[in-house]
XYZ file of N, CA, C and O in Angstrom:
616
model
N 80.195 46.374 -26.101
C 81.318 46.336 -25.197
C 82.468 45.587 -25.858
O 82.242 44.520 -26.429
N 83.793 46.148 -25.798
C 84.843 45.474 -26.281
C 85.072 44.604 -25.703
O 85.025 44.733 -24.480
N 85.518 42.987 -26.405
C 85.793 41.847 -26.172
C 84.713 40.837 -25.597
O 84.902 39.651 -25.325
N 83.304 41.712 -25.447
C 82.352 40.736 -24.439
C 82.055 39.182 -25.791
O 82.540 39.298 -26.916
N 81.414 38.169 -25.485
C 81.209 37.889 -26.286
C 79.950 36.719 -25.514
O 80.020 36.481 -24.309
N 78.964 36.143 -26.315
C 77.927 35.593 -25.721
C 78.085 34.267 -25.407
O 78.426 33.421 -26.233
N 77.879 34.071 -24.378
C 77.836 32.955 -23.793
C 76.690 32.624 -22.735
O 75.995 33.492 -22.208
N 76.539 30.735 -22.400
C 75.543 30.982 -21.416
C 76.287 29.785 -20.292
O 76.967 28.775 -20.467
N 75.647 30.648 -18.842
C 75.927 30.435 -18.024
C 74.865 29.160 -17.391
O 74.004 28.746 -18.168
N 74.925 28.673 -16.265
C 74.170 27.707 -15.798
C 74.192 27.877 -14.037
O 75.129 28.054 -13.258
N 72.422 27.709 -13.786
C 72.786 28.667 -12.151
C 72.456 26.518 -11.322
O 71.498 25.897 -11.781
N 72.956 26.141 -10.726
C 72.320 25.142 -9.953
C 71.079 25.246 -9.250
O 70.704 26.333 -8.811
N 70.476 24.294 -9.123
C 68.914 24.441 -8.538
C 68.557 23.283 -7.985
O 67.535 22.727 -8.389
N 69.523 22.579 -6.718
C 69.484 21.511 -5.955
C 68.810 20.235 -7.170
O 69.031 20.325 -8.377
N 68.388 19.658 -6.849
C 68.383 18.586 -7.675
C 67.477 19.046 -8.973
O 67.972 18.663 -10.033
N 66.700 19.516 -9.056
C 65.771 20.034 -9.725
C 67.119 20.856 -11.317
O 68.113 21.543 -11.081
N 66.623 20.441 -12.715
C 67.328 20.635 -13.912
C 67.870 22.581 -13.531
O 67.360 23.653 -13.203
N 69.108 22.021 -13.846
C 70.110 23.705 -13.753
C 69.268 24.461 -14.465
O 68.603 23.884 -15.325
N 69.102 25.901 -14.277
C 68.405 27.136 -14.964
C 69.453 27.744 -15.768
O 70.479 27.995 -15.137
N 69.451 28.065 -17.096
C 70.180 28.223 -18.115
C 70.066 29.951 -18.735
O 69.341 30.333 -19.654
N 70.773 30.571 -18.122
C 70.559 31.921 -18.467
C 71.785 32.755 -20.032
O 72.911 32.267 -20.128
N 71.602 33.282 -20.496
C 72.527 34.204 -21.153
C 73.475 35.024 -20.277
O 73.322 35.589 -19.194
N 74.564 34.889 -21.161
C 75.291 35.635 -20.280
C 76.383 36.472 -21.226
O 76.063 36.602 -22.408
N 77.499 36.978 -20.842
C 78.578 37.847 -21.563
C 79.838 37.296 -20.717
O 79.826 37.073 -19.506
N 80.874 37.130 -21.554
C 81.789 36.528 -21.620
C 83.446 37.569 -21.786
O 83.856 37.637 -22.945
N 84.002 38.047 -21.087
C 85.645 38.768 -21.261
C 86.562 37.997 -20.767
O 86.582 37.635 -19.590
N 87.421 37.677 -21.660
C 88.873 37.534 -21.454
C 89.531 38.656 -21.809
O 89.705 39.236 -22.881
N 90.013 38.930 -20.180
C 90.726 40.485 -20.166
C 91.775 40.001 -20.876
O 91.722 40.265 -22.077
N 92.808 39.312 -20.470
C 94.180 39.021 -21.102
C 94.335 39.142 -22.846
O 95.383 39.441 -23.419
N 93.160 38.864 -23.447
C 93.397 38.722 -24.925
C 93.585 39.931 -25.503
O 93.808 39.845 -26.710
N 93.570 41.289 -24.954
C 94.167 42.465 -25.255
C 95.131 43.186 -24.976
O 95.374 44.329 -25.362
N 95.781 42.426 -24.195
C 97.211 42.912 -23.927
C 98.460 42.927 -24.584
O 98.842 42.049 -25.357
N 99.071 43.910 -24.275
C 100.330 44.133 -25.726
C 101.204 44.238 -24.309
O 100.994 44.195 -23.097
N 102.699 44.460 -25.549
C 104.011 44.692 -24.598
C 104.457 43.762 -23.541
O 104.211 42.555 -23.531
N 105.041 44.323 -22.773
C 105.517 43.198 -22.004
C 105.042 42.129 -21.204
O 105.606 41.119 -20.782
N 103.549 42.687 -21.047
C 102.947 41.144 -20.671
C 102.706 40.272 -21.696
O 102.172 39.263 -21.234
N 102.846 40.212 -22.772
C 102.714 39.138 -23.676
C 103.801 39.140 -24.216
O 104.422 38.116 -23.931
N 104.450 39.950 -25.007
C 105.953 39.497 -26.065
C 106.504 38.860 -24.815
O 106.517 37.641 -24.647
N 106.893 39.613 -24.071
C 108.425 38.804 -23.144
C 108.091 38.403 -21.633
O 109.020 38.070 -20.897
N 106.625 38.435 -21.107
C 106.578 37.987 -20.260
C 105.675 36.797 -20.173
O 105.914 35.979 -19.284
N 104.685 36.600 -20.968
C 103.672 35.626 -21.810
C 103.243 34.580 -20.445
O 103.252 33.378 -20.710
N 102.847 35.004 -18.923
C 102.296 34.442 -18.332
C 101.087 33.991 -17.984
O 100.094 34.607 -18.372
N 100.955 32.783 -17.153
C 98.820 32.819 -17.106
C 98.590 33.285 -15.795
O 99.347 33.161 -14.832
N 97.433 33.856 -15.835
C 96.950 34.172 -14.843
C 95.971 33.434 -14.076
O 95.203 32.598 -14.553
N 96.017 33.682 -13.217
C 95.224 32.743 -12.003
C 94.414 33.084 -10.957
O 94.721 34.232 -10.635
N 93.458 32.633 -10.203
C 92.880 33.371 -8.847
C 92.320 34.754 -9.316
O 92.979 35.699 -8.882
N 91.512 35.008 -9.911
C 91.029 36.406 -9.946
C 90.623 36.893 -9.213
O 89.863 36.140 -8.604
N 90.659 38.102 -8.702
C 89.385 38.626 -7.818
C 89.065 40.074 -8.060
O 90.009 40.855 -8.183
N 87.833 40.511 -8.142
C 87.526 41.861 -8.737
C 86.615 42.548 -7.731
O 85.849 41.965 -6.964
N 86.783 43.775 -7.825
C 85.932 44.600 -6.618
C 85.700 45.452 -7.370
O 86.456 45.481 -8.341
N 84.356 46.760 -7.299
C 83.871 47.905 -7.346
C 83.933 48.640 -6.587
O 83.280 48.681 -5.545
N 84.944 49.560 -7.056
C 85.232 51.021 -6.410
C 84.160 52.223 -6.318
O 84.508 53.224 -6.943
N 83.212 52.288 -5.809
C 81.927 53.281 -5.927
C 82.341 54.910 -5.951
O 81.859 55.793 -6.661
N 83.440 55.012 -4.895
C 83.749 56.528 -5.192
C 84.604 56.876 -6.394
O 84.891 58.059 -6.575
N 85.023 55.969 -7.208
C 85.817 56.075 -8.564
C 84.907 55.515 -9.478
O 85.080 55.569 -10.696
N 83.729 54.858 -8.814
C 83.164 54.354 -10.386
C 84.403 53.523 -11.264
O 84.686 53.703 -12.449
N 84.888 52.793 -10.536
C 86.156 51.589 -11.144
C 85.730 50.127 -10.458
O 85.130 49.780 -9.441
N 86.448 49.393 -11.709
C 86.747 48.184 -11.693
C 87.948 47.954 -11.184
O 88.871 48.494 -11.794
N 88.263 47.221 -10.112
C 89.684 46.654 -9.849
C 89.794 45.627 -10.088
O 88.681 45.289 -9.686
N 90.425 44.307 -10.600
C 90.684 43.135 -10.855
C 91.994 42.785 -10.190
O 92.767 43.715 -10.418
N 92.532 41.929 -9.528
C 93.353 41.428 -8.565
C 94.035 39.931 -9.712
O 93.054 39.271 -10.051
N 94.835 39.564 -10.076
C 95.168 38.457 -10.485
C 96.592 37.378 -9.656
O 96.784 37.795 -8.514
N 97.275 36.501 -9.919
C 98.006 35.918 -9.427
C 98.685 35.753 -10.538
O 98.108 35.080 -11.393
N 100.240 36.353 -10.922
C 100.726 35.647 -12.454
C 101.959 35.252 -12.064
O 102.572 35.318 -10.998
N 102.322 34.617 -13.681
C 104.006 33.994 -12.807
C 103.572 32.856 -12.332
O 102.523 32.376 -11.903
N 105.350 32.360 -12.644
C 105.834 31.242 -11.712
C 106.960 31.361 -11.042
O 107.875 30.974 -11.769
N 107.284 31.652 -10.175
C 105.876 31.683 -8.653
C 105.137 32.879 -8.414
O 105.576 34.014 -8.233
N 103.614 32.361 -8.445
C 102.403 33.680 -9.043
C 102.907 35.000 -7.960
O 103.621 34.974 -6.957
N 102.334 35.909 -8.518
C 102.919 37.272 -8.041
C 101.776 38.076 -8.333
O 101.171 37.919 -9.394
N 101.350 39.108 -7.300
C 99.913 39.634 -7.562
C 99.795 40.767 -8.832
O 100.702 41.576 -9.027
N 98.901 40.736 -9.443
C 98.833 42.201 -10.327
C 97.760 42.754 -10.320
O 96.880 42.067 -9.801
N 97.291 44.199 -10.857
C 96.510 44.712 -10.620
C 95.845 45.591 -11.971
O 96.454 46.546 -12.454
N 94.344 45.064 -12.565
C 94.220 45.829 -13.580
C 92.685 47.079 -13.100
O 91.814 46.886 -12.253
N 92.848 48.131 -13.905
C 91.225 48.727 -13.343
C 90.717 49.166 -14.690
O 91.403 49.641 -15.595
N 89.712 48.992 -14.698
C 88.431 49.494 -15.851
C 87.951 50.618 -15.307
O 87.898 50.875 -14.104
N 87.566 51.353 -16.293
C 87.177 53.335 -15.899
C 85.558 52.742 -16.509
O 84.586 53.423 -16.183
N 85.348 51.637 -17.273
C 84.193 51.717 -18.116
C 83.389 50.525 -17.648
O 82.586 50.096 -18.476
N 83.438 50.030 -16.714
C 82.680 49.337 -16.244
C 82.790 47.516 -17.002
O 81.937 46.650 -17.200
N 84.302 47.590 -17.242
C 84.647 46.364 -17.739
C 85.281 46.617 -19.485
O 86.350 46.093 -19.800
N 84.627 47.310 -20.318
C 84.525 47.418 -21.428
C 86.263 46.970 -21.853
O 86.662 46.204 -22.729
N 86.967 47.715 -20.938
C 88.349 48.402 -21.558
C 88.984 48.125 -20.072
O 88.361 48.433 -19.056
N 90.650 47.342 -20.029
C 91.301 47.162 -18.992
C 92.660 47.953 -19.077
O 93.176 47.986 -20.195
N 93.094 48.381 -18.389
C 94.579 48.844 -18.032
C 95.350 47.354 -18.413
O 94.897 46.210 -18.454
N 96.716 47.898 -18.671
C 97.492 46.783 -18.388
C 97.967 46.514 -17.382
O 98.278 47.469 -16.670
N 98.200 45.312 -16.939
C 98.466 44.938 -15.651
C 99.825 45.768 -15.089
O 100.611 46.388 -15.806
N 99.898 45.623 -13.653
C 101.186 46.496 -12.639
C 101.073 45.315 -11.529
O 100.141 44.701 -11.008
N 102.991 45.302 -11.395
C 102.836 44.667 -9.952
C 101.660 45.681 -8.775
O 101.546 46.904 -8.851
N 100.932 44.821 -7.798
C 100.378 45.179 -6.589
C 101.553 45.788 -5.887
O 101.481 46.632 -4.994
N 102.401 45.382 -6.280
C 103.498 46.002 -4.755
C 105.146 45.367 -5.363
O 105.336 44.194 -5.685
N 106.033 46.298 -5.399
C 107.261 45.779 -5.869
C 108.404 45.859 -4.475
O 107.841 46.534 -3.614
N 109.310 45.561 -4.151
C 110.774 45.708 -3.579
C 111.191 46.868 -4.441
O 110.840 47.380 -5.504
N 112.465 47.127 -3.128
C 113.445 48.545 -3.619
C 114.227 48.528 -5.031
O 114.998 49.399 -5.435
N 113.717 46.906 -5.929
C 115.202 46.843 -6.768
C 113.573 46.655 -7.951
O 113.802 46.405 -9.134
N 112.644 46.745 -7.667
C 111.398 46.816 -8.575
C 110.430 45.025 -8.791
O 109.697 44.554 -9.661
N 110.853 44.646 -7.770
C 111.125 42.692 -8.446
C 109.788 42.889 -7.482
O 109.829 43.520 -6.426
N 108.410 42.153 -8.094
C 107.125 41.737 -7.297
C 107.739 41.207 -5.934
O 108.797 40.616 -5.719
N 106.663 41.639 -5.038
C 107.159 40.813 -3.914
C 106.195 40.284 -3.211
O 106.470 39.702 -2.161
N 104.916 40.387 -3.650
C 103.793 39.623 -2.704
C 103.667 38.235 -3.389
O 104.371 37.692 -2.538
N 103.442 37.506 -3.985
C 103.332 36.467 -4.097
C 101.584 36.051 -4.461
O 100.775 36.822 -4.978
N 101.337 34.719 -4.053
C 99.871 34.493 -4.212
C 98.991 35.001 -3.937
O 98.767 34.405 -2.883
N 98.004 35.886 -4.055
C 96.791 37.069 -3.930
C 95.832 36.236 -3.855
O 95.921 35.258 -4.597
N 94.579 36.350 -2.919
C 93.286 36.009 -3.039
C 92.504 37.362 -2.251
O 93.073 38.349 -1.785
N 91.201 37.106 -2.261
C 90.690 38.132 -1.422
C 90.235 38.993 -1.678
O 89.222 39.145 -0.995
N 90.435 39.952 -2.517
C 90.530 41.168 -2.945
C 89.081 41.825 -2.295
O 88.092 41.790 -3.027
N 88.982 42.283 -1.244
C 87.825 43.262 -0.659
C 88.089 44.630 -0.722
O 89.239 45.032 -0.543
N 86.736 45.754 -1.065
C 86.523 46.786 -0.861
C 85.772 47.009 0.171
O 84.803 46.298 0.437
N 86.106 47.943 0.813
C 85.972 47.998 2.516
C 85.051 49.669 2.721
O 83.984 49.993 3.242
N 85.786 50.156 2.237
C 85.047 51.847 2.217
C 85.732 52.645 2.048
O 86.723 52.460 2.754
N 85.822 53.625 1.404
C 85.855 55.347 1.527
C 87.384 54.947 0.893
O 88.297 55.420 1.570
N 87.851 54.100 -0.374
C 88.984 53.635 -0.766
C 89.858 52.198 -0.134
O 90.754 51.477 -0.573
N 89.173 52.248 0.929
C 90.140 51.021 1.560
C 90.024 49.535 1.225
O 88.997 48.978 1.613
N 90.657 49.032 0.762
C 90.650 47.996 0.213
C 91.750 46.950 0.977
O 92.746 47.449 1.500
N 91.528 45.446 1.022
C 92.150 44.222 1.254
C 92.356 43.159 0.670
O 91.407 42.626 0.095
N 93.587 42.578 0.651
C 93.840 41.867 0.144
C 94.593 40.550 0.912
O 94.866 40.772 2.092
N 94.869 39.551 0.527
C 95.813 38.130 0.697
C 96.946 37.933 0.411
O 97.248 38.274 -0.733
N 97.727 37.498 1.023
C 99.379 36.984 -0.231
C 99.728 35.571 0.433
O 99.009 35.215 1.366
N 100.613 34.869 0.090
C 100.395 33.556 0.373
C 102.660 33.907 -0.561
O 102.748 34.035 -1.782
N 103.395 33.943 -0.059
C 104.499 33.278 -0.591
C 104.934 31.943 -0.098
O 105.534 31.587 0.917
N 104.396 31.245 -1.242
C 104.546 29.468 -1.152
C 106.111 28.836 -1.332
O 106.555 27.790 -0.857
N 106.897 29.998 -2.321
C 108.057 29.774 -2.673
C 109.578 29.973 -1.400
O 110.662 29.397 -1.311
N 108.993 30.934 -0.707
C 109.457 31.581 0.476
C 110.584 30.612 1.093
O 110.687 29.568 0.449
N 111.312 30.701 2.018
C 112.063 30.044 2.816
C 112.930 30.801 4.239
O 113.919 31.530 4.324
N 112.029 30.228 5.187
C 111.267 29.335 5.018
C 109.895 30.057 5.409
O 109.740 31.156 5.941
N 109.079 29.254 5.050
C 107.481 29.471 4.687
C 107.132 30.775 5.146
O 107.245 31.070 6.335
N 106.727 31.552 4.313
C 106.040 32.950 5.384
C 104.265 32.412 5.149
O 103.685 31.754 4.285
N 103.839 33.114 6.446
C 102.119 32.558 6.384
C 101.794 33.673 5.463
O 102.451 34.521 4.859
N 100.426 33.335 5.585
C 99.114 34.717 4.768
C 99.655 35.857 5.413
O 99.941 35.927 6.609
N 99.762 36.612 4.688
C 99.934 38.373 4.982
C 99.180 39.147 4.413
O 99.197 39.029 3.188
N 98.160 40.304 5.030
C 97.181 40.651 4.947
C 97.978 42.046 4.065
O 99.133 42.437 4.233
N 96.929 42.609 3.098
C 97.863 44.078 3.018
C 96.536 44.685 2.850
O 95.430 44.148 2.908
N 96.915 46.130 2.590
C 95.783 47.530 2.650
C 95.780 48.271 1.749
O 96.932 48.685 1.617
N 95.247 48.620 1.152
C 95.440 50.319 0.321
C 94.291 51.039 0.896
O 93.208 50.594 1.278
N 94.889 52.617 0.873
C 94.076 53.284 1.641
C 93.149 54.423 0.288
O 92.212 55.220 0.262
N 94.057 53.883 -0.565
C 93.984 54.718 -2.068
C 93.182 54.210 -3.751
O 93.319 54.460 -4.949
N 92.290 53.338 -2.812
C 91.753 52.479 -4.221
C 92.277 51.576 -4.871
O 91.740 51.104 -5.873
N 93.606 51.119 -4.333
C 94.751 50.114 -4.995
C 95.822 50.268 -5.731
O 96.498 49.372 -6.236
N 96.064 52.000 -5.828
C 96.842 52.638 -6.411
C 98.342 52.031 -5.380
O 99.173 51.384 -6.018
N 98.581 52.229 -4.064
C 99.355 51.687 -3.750
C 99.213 50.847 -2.497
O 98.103 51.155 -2.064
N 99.711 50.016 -1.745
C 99.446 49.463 -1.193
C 100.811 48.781 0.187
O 102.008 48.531 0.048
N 100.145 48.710 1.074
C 100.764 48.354 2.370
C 100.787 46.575 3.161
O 99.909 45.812 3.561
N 102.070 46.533 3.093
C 101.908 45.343 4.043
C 101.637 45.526 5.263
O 101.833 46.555 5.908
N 100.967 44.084 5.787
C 100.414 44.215 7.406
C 101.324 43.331 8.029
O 102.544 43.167 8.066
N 100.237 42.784 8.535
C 101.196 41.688 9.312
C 100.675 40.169 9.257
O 99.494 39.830 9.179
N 101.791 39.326 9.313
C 101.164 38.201 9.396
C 99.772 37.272 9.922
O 99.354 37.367 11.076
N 99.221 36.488 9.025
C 97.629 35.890 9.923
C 97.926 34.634 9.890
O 98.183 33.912 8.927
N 97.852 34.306 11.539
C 98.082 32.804 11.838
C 97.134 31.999 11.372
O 96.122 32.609 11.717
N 96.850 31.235 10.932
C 95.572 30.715 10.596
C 96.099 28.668 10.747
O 97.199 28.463 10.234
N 95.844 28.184 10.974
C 95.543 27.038 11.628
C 94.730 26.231 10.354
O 93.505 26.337 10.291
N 95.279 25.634 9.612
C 94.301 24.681 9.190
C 93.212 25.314 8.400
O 92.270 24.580 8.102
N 93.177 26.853 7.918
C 91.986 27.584 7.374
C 93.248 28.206 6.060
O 94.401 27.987 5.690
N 92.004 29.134 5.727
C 92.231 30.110 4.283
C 92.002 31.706 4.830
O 91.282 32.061 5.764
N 92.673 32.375 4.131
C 91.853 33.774 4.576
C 90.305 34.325 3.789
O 89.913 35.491 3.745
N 89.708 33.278 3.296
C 88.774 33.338 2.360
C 87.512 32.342 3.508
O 86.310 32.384 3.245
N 88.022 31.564 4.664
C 87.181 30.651 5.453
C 86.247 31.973 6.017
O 85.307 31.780 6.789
């Protein structure tokens, strides 16, 4: 597999010595060309990845930027090989517009969910839930989630 590389992981086991397994290791980012690296050279943050069963895809969800902004990569190969990243969702003038992403659920038959969090906002917008009905190809805002003192991840 391209880019895997070996590493080992460690599972906890309440007090009793951690269980020490093998594992495989990708950093998607270290293959990216063009404008995410020459001129946009951001880190990414918050991952979240789902399996698409009726596409047999990988979706990966990230947070980049300052102030993070969601993106979206998919694997056809079961990780091997990533797309380059795309805004999740742009404005009429092309400029990201969701902001902080967590969440990333596959729901069924394509439908997928997600989080946004604009922290930068003014003034504050809460969590806003969005949808794709299309595997993540494109995607819909909802509506605001009041949440009190929680996460959309509680």
């Amino acid at each position: 597999m391209t880019g895997w590389k070996n590493c080992e992981i460690q599972q906890l086991n309440g007090r009793a010595e951690r269980i020490k397994r093998p594992a495989k290791l990708q950093i998607v980012t270290e293959n990216l060309t063009g404008f995410w690296t020459e001129e946009w050279n951001q880190v990414a943050a918050v991952p979240n990845i789902t399996y698409i069963p009726e596409k047999d895809q990988l979706l990966l969800m990230a947070s980049c930027g300052n102030p993070h902004q969601a993106v979206i990569l998919a694997s056809d190969d079961h990780g091997a090989t990533w797309s380059e990243p795309r805004y999740m969702h742009t404005d009429a003038t092309g400029h990201s517009d969701t902001g902080l992403a967590v969440g990333l659920v596959y729901v069924a038959e394509g439908l997928l969910l997600c989080w946004t969090l604009d922290y930068m906002s003014v003034p504050r917008e809460p969590w806003i839930r969005w949808s794709s009905e299309d595997g993540g190809q494109t995607w819909m805002k909802g509506t605001a989630i009041a949440l009190d003192r929680a996460f959309p991840w509680d």
